């Protein structure tokens, strides 16, 4: 195996704490993974991410494929070396970005034709090609190429999309198995990348189940739940996750993609989700929204103009220890890039701390997980 996953503690409600051993890093789960879209977690340098305790970050295959190009990254020793991030990384399949960013996309059984959102140039992604790109990038974890079903989608459309995802999952896996040892750091580490399958199926429980069972038969290294947080009500997201978790193998990592707000990641971690990623903490930060122990705070509000207190008095991050609400507000008003950076650092610190706290609570096993998750809110501590 190229990863090992050791469950250390479990609770009656299904929450678990584990060690995910990857070639570049042993990751303590549950873990939140900051999103480094184009080889950078926007506005936050790698040394700061390390000091915040980030263990694994994401890279976006679509963005890196278009610029600077996966072959260029391979020639430079892979993504870890190129961006100077020696710890763990995961690349997405490119599917989601193709669907959300690319222009004039055309999907067929074979793959997806699309035009770059950067220069309109024409590209064709197949599951095999998506694997080649991710092997060139060389993250510890690669993702199967899938079609993210839009919301809302009627049953027929969801089924059609699901068939494509399942067929592409098998093709991704076959190609990945044949080529995974071509990753540039294979010799150095003696191990190589892992591949996760992605469960789709929209909001339809039976389609989700069918997809999960099919993917488990294929034996991926880990399993992700995709196609969530695309506009569906939150109760639906929760229901899809709750129904799927028991269907996924207990000895493999489970990853819910693209969620969520602080109370959501806490809730899902307590239910037994091991890995999550989301752009919310950094995207919200660039718009002046801070997540704090007292709830959400729009730092641009006039009430903070001369407020010299720390952004979050209960936070010990490098921003809250040093700067005031008034200064952060001023930076946003003046459109200074440091504003988005400092806000992002605080929000990431807040997210990462939630996961450490939940991990510690799962370890102690002293919490009534069911009650806590039902009542969790952004302000709960
Ligand atoms: Zn802070």
Coordinates of C-alpha atoms and ligand atoms in Angstrom, one line a residue, residues 291 311-321 342 345-347 349-350 353, ligand 1:
X291 CA -15.0 33.4 11.6
X311 CA -10.2 40.3 15.8
X312 CA -11.0 37.3 18.0
X313 CA -10.1 37.7 21.7
X314 CA -10.1 33.9 22.1
X315 CA -7.8 33.3 19.2
X316 CA -4.0 33.0 19.7
X317 CA -3.1 33.1 16.0
X318 CA -0.3 35.4 14.8
X319 CA -2.9 37.9 13.5
X320 CA -5.0 38.1 16.7
X321 CA -1.9 38.4 18.9
X342 CA -4.2 38.6 7.5
X345 CA -4.4 33.6 8.2
X346 CA -6.9 34.1 11.0
X347 CA -9.7 32.1 9.3
X349 CA -6.1 29.2 12.0
X350 CA -9.7 29.0 13.2
X353 CA -8.0 24.7 15.4
Ligands
LIG1 ZN1 -6.9 34.7 15.0

